[in-house]
PDB file of C-alpha atoms in Angstrom:
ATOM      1  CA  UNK Y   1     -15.827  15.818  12.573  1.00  0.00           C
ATOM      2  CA  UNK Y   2     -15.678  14.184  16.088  1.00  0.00           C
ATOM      3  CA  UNK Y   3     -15.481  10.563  16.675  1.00  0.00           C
ATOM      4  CA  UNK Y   4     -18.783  11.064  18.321  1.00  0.00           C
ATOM      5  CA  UNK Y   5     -20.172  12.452  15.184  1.00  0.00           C
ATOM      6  CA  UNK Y   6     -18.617  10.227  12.935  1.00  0.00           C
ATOM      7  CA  UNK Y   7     -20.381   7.563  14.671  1.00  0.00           C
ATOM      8  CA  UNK Y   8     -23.954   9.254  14.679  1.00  0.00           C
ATOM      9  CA  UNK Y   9     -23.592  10.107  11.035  1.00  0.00           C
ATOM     10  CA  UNK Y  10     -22.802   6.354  10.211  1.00  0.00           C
ATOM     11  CA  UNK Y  11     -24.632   4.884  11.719  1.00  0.00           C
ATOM     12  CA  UNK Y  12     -28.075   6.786  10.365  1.00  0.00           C
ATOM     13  CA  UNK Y  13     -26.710   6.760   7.123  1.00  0.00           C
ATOM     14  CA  UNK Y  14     -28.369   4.974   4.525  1.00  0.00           C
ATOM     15  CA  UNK Y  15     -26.307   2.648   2.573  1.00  0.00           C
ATOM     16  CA  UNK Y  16     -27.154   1.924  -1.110  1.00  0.00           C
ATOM     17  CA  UNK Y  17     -25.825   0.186  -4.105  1.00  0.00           C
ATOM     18  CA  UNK Y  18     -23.444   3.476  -5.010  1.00  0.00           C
ATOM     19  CA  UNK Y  19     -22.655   4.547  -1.861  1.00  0.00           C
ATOM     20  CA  UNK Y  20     -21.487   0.991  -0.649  1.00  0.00           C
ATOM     21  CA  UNK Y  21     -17.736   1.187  -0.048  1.00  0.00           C
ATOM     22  CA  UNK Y  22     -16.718  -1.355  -2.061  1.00  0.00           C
ATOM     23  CA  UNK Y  23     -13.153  -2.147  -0.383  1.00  0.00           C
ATOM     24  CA  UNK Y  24     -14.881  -3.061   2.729  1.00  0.00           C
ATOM     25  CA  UNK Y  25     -13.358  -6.020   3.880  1.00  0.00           C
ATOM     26  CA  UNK Y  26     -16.278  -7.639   5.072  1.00  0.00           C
ATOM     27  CA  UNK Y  27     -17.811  -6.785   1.727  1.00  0.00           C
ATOM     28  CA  UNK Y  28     -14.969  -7.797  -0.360  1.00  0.00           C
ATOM     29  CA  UNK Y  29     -14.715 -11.639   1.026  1.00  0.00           C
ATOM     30  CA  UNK Y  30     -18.783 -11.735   0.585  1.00  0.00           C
ATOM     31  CA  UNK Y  31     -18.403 -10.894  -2.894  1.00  0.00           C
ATOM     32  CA  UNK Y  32     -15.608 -12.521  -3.943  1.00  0.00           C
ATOM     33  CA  UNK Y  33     -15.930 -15.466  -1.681  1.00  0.00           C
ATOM     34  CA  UNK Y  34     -19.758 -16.486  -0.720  1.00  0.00           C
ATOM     35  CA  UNK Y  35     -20.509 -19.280  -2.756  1.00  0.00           C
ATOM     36  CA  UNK Y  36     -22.188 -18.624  -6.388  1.00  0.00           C
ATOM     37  CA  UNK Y  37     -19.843 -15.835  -6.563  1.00  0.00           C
ATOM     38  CA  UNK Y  38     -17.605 -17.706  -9.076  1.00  0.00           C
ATOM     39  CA  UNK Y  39     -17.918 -15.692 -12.136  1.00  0.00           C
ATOM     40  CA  UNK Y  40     -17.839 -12.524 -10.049  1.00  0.00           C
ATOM     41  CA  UNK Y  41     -14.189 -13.552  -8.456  1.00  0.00           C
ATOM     42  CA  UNK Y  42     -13.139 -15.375 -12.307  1.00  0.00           C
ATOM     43  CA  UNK Y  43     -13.630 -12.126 -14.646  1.00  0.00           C
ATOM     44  CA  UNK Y  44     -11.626  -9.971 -11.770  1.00  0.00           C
ATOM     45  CA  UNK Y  45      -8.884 -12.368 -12.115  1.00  0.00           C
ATOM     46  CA  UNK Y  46      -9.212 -12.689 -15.830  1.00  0.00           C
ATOM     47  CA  UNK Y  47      -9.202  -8.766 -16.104  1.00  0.00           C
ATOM     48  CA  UNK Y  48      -5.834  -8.669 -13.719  1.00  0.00           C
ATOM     49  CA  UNK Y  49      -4.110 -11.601 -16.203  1.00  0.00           C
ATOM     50  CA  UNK Y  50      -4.962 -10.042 -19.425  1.00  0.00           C
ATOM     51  CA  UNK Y  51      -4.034  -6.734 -18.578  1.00  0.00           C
ATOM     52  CA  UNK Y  52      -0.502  -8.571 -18.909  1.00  0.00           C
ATOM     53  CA  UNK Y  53      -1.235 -10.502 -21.458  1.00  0.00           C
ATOM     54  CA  UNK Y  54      -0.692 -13.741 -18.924  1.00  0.00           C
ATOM     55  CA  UNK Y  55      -3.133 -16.707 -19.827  1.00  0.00           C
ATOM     56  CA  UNK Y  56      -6.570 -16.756 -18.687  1.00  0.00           C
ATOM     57  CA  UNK Y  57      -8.920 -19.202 -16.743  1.00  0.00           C
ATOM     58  CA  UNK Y  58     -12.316 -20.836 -17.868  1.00  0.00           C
ATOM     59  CA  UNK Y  59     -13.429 -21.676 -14.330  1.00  0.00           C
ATOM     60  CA  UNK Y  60     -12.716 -21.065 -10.246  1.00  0.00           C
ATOM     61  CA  UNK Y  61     -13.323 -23.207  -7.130  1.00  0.00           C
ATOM     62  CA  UNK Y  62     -13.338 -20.488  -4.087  1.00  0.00           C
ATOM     63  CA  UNK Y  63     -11.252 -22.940  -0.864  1.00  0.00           C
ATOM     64  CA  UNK Y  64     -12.323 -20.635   1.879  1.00  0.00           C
ATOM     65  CA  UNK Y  65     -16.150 -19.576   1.077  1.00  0.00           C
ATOM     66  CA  UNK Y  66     -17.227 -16.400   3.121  1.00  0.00           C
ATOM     67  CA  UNK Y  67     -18.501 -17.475   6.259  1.00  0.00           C
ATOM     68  CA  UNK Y  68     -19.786 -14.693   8.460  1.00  0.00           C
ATOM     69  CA  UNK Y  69     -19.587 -16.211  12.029  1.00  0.00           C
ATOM     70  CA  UNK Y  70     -16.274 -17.233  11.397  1.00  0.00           C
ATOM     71  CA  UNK Y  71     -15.336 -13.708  10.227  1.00  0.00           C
ATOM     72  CA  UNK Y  72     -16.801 -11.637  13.494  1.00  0.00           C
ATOM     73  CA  UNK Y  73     -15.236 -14.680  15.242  1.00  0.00           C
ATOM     74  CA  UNK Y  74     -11.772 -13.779  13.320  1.00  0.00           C
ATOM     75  CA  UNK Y  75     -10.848 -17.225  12.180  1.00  0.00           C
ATOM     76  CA  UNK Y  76     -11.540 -16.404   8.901  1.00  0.00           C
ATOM     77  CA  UNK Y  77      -8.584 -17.317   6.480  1.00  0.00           C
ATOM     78  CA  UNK Y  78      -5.283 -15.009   6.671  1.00  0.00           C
ATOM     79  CA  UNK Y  79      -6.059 -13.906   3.020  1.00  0.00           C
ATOM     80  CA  UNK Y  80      -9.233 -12.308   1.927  1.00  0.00           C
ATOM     81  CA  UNK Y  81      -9.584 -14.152  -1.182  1.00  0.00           C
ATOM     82  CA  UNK Y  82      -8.145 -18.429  -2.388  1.00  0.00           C
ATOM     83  CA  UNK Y  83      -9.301 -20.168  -4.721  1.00  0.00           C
ATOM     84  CA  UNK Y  84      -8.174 -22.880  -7.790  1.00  0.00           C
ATOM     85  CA  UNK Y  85      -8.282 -23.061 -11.252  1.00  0.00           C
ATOM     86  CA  UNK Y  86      -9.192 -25.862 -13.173  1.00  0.00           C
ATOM     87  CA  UNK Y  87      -5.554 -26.215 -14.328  1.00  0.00           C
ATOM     88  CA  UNK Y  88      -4.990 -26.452 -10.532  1.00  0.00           C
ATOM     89  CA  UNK Y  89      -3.001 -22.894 -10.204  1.00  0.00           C
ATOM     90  CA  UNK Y  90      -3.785 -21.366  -7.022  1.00  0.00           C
ATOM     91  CA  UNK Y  91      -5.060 -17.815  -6.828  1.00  0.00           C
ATOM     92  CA  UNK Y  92      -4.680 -15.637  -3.660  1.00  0.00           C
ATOM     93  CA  UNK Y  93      -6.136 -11.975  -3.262  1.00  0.00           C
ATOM     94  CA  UNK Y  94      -5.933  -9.309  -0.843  1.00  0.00           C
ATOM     95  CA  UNK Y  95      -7.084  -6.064  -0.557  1.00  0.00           C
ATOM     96  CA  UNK Y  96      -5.312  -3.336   1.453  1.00  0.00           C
ATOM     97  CA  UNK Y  97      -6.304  -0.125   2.569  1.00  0.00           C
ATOM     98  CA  UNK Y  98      -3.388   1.147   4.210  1.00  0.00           C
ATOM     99  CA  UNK Y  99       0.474   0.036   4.374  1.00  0.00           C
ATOM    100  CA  UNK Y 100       3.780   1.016   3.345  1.00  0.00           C
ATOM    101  CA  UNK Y 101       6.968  -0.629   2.061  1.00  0.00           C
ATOM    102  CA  UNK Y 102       6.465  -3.972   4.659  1.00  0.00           C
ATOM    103  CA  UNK Y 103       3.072  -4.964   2.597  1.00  0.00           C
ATOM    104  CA  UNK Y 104       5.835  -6.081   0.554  1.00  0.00           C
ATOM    105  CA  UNK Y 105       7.509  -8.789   2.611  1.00  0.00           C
ATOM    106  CA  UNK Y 106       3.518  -9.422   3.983  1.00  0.00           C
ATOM    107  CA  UNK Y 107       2.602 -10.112   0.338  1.00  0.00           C
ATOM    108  CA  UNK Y 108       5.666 -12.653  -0.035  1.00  0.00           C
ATOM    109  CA  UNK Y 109       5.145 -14.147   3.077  1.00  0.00           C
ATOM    110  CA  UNK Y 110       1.104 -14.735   2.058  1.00  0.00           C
ATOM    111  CA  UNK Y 111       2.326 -16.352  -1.068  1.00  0.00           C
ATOM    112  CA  UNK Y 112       4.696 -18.529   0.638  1.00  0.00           C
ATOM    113  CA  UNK Y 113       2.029 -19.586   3.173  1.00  0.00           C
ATOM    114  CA  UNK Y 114      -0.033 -20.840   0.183  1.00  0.00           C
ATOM    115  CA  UNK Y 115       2.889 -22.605  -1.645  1.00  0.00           C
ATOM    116  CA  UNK Y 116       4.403 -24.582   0.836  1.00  0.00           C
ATOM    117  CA  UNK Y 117       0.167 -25.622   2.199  1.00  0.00           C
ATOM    118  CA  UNK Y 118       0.372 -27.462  -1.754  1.00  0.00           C
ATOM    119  CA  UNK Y 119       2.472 -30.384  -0.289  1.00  0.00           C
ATOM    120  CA  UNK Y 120       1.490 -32.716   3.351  1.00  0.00           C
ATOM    121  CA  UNK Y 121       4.234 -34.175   4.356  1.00  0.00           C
ATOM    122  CA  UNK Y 122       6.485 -36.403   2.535  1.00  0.00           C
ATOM    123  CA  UNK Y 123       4.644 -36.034  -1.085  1.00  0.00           C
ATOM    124  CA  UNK Y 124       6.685 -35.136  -3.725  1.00  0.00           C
ATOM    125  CA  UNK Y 125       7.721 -32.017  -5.052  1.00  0.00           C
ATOM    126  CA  UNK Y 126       6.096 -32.487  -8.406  1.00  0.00           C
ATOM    127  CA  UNK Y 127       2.414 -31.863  -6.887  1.00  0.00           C
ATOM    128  CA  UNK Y 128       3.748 -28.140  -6.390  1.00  0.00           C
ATOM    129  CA  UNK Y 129       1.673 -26.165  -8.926  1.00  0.00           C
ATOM    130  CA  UNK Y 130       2.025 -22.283  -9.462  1.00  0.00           C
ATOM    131  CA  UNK Y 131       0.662 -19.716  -6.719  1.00  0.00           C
ATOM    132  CA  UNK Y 132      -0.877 -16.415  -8.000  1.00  0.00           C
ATOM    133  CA  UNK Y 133      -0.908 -13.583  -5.449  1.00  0.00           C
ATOM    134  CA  UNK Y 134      -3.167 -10.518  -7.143  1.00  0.00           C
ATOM    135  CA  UNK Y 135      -3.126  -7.445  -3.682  1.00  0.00           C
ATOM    136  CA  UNK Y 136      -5.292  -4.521  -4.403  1.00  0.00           C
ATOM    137  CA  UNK Y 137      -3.764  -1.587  -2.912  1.00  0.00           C
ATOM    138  CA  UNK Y 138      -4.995   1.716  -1.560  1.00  0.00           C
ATOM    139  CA  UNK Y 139      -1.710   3.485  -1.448  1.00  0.00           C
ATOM    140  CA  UNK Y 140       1.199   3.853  -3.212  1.00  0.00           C
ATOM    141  CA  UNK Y 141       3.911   0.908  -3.135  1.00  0.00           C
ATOM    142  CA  UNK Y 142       6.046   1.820  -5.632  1.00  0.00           C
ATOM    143  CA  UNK Y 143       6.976   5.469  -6.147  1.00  0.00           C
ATOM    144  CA  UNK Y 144       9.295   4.495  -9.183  1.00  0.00           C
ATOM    145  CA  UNK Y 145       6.894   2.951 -11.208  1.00  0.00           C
ATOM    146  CA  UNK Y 146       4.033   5.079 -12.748  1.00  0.00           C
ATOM    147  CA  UNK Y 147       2.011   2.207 -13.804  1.00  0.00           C
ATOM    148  CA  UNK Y 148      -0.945   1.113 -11.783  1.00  0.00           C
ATOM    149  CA  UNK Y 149      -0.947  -2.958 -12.091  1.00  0.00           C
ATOM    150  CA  UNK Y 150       2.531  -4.400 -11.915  1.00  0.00           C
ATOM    151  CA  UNK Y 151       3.772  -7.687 -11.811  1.00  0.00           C
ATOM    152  CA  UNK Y 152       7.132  -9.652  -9.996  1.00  0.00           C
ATOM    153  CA  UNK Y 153       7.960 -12.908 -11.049  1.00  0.00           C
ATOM    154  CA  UNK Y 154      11.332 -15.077 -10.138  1.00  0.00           C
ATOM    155  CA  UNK Y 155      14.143 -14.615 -12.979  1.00  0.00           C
ATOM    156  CA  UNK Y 156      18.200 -14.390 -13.355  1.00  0.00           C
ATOM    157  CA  UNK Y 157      19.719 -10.834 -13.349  1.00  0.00           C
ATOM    158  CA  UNK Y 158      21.862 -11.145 -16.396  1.00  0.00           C
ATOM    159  CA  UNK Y 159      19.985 -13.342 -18.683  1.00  0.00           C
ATOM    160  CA  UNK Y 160      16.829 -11.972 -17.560  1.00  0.00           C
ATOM    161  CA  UNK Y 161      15.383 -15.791 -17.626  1.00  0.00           C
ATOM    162  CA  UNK Y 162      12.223 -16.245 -15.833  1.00  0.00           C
ATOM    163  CA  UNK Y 163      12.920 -19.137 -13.497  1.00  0.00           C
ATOM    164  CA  UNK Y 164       9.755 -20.597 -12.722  1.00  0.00           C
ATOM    165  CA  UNK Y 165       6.192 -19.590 -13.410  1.00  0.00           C
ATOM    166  CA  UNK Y 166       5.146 -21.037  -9.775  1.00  0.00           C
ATOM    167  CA  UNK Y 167       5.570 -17.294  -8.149  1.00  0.00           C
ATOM    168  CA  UNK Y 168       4.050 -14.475  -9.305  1.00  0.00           C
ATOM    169  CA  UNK Y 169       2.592 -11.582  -7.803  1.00  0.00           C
ATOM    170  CA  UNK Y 170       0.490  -9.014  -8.964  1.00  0.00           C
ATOM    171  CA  UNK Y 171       0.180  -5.391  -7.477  1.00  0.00           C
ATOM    172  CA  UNK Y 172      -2.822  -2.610  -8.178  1.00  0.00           C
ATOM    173  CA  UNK Y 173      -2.108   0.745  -6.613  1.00  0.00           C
ATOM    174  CA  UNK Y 174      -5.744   2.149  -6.962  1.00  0.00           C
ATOM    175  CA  UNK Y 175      -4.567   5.863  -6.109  1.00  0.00           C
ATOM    176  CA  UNK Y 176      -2.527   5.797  -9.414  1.00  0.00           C
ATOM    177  CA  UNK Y 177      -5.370   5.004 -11.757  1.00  0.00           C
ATOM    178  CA  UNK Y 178      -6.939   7.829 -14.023  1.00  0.00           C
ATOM    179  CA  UNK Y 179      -9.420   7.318 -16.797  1.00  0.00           C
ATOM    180  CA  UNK Y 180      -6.030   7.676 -19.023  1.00  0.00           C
ATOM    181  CA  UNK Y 181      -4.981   4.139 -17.984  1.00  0.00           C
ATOM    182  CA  UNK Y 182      -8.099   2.808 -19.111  1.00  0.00           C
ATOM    183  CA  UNK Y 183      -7.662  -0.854 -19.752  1.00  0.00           C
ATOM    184  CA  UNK Y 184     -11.126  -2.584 -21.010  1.00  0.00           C
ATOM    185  CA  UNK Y 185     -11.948  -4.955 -18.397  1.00  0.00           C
ATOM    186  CA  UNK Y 186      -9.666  -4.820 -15.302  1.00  0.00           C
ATOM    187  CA  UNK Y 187     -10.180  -0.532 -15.681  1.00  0.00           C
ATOM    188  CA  UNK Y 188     -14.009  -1.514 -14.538  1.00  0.00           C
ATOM    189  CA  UNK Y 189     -12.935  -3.271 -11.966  1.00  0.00           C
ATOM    190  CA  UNK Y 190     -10.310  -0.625 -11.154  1.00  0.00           C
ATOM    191  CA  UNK Y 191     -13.492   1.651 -10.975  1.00  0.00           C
ATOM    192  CA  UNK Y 192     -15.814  -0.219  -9.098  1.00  0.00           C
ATOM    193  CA  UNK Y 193     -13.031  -0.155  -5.979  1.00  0.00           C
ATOM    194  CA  UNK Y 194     -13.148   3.342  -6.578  1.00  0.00           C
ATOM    195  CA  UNK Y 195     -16.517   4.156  -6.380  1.00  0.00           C
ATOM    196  CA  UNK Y 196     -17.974   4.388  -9.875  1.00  0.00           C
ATOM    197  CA  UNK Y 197     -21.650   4.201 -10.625  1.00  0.00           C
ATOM    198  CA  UNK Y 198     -22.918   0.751 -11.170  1.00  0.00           C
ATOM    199  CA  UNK Y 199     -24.827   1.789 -14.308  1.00  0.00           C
ATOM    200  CA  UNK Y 200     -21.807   3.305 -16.189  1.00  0.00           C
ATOM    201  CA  UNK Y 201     -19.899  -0.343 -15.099  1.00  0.00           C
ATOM    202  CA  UNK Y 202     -22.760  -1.894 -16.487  1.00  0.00           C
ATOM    203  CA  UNK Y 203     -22.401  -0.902 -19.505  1.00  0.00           C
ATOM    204  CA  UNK Y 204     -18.477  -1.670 -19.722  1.00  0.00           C
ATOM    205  CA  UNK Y 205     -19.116  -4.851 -18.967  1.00  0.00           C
ATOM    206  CA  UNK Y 206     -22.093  -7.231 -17.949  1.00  0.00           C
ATOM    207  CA  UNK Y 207     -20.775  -9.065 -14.970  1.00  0.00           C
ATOM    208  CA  UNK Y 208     -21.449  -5.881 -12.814  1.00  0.00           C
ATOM    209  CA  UNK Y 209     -24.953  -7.097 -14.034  1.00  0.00           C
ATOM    210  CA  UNK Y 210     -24.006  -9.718 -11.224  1.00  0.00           C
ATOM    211  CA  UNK Y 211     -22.366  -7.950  -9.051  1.00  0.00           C
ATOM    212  CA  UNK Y 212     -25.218  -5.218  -8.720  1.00  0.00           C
ATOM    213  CA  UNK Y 213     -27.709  -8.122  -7.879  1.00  0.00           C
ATOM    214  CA  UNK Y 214     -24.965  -9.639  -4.559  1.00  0.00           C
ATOM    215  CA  UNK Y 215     -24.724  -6.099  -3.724  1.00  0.00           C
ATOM    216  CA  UNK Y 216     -28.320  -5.754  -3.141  1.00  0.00           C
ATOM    217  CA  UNK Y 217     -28.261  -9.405  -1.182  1.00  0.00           C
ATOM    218  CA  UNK Y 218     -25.549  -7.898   1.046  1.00  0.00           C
ATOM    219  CA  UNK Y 219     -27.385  -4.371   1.417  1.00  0.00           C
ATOM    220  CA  UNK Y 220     -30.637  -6.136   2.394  1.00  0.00           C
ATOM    221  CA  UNK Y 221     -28.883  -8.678   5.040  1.00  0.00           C
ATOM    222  CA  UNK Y 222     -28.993  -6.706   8.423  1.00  0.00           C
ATOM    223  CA  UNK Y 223     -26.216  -9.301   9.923  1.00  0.00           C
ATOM    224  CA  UNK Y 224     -23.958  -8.453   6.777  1.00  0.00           C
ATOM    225  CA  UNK Y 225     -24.095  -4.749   6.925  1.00  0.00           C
ATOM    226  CA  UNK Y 226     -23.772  -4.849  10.639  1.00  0.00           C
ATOM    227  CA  UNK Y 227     -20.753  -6.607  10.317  1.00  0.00           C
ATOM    228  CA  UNK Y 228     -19.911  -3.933   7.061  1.00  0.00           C
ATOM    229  CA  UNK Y 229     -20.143  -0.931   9.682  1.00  0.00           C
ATOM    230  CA  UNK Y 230     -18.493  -2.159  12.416  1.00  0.00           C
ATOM    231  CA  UNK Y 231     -15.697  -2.413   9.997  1.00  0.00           C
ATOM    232  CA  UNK Y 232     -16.006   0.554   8.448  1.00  0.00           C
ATOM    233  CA  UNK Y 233     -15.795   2.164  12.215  1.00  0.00           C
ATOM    234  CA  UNK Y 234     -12.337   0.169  12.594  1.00  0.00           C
ATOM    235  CA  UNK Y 235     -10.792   1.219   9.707  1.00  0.00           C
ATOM    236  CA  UNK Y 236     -11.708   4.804  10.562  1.00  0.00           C
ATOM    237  CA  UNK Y 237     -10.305   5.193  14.152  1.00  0.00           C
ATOM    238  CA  UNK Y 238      -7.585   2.703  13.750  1.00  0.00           C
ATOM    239  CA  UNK Y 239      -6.456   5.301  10.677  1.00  0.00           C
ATOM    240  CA  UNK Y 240      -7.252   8.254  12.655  1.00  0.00           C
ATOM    241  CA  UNK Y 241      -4.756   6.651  15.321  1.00  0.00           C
ATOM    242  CA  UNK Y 242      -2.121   5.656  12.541  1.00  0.00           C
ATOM    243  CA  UNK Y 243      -2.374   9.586  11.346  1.00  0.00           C
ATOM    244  CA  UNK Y 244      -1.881  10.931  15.001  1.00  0.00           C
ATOM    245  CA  UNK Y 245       0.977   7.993  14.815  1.00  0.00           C
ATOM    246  CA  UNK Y 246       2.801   9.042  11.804  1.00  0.00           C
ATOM    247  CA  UNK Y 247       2.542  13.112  11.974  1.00  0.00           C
ATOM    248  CA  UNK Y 248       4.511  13.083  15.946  1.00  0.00           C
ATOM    249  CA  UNK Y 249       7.092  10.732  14.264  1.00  0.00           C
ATOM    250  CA  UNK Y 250       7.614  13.752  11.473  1.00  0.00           C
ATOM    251  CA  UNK Y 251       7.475  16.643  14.397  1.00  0.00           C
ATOM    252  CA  UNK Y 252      10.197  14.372  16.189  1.00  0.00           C
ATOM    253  CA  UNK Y 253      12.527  13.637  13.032  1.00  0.00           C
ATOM    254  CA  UNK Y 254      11.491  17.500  12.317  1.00  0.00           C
ATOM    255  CA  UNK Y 255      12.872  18.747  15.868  1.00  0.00           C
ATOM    256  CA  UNK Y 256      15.973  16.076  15.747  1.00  0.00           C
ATOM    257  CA  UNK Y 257      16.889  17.498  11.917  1.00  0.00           C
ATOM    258  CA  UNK Y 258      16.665  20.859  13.351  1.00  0.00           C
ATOM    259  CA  UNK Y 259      18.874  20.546  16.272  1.00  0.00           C
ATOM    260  CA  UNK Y 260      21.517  19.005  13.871  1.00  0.00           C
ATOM    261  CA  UNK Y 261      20.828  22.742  11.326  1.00  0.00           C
ATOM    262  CA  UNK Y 262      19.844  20.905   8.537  1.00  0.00           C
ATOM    263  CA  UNK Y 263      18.744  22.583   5.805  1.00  0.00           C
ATOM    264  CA  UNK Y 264      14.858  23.554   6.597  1.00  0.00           C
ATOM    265  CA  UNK Y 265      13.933  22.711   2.746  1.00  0.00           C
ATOM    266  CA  UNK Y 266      15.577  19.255   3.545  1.00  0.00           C
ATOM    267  CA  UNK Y 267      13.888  18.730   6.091  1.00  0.00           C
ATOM    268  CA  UNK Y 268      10.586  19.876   4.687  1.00  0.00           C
ATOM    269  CA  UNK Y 269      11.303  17.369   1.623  1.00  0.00           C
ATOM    270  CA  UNK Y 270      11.906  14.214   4.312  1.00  0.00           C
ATOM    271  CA  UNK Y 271       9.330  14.859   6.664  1.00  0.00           C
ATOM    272  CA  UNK Y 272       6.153  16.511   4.529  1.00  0.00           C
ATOM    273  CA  UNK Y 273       6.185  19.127   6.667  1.00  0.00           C
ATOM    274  CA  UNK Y 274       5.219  22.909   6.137  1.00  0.00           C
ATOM    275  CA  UNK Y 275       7.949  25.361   6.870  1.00  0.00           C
ATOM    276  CA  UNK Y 276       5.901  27.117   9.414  1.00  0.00           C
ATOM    277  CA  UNK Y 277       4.898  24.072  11.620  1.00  0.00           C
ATOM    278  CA  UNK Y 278       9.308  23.581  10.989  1.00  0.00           C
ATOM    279  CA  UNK Y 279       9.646  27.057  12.701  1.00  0.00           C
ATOM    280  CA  UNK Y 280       7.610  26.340  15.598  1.00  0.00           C
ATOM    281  CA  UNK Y 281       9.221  23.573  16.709  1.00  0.00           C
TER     282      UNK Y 281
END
């Protein structure tokens, strides 16, 4: 498909509860974000803390509400998600379509950003409270770890001592989930990302009840959904660009390795190549 009829299709396509792509970024902050979305954004952040057995929270005040002229403006807040707890522990979330091993130091940087914005200047160090970073990922991060959600927190080598319980940060690599790593609530969640009917979440568990009703509301604004597309039609091209981007840096490593009469299985191993495209260069 051309870029010409990528954009025809889209933009006569009719979008519905089901066919909604729900890791829209436009749609994400609405949902998890637009005031009276509280319970929505507290039983996804629930779901992530008791999938490792890490204390849950009763209630959630969002601190950058979804505001939609700031967002086409793009002085929306760096993070998609930030809110408190009312035991003052600040949750950040981000969702991620696309990235590689720098998300990483992104992810660190985001939750630094949000620590050190605890204190003005010259209050004491005491006010610090713990920052909870939670980034929803659609790629693989870690290739040594099976496991879908994963968690990081501060602690000594050795004694394996956690050091403080003011950094932690949370990573779910949707392209590793299967229905075998079904865990109760943060699995439906896991699902919804990925597409899954709203009626089957429904029945997993009622907040989709919820969440079906602000999909509607966002399916039936024509500002929202304009915004929604246009999104959609950045993600595509800008990932059509980074595909162009990363297959001529294989051909060139491909071509270099060659010259040097490496091994052509090595070099199909490093690069992803096929042997035949190998041959031809």
């Amino acid at each position: 498909m051309n870029e010409f009829e990528y954009l025809e299709k889209s933009k006569n396509e009719i979008i519905t509860i089901d066919n909604l792509n729900k890791k829209n970024d436009c749609f994400i902050r609405y949902l998890f974000s637009d005031e009276g979305n509280e319970n929505i954004v507290l039983d996804f952040i629930n779901g992530v803390m008791i999938d490792l057995n890490f204390q849950t929270f009763n209630n959630v005040v969002i601190l950058n509400p979804f505001n939609l002229t700031k967002y086409l403006d793009g002085k929306e807040s760096i993070v998609d998600v930030k809110c408190i707890t009312e035991d003052n522990q600040t949750v950040i979330i981000e969702i991620q379509l696309q990235g590689n091993q720098y998300f990483i130091r992104r992810s660190l940087y985001y939750w630094a950003n949000s620590y050190s914005s605890l204190l003005n200047k010259s209050e004491n160090y005491t006010k610090l409270s713990p920052v909870i970073s939670i980034n929803v990922l659609d790629f693989i991060l870690f290739n040594d770890i099976k496991d879908f959600h994963s968690c990081y927190l501060l602690k000594e080598i050795k004694h394996n001592k956690i050091l403080t319980d003011h950094c932690m940060l949370h990573y779910i690599e949707l392209p590793k989930f299967n229905l075998n790593n079904d865990k109760e609530k943060l699995s439906s969640w896991i699902k919804f990302f990925k597409g899954e009917n709203m009626s089957n979440l429904i029945k997993e568990n009622n907040i989709f009840e919820e969440v079906e009703k602000r999909c509607q509301s966002f399916i039936d604004s024509d500002p929202l959904i304009n915004a929604y597309r246009k999104k959609e039609w950045n993600e595509y091209f800008h990932k059509e660009e980074l595909s162009e981007a990363i297959k001529e840096r294989e051909f060139s490593m491909a071509k270099s390795m060659k010259k040097e009469n490496i091994d052509i299985e090595l070099i199909k191993k490093i690069t992803g190549l096929t042997i035949d495209e190998i041959n031809k260069l």
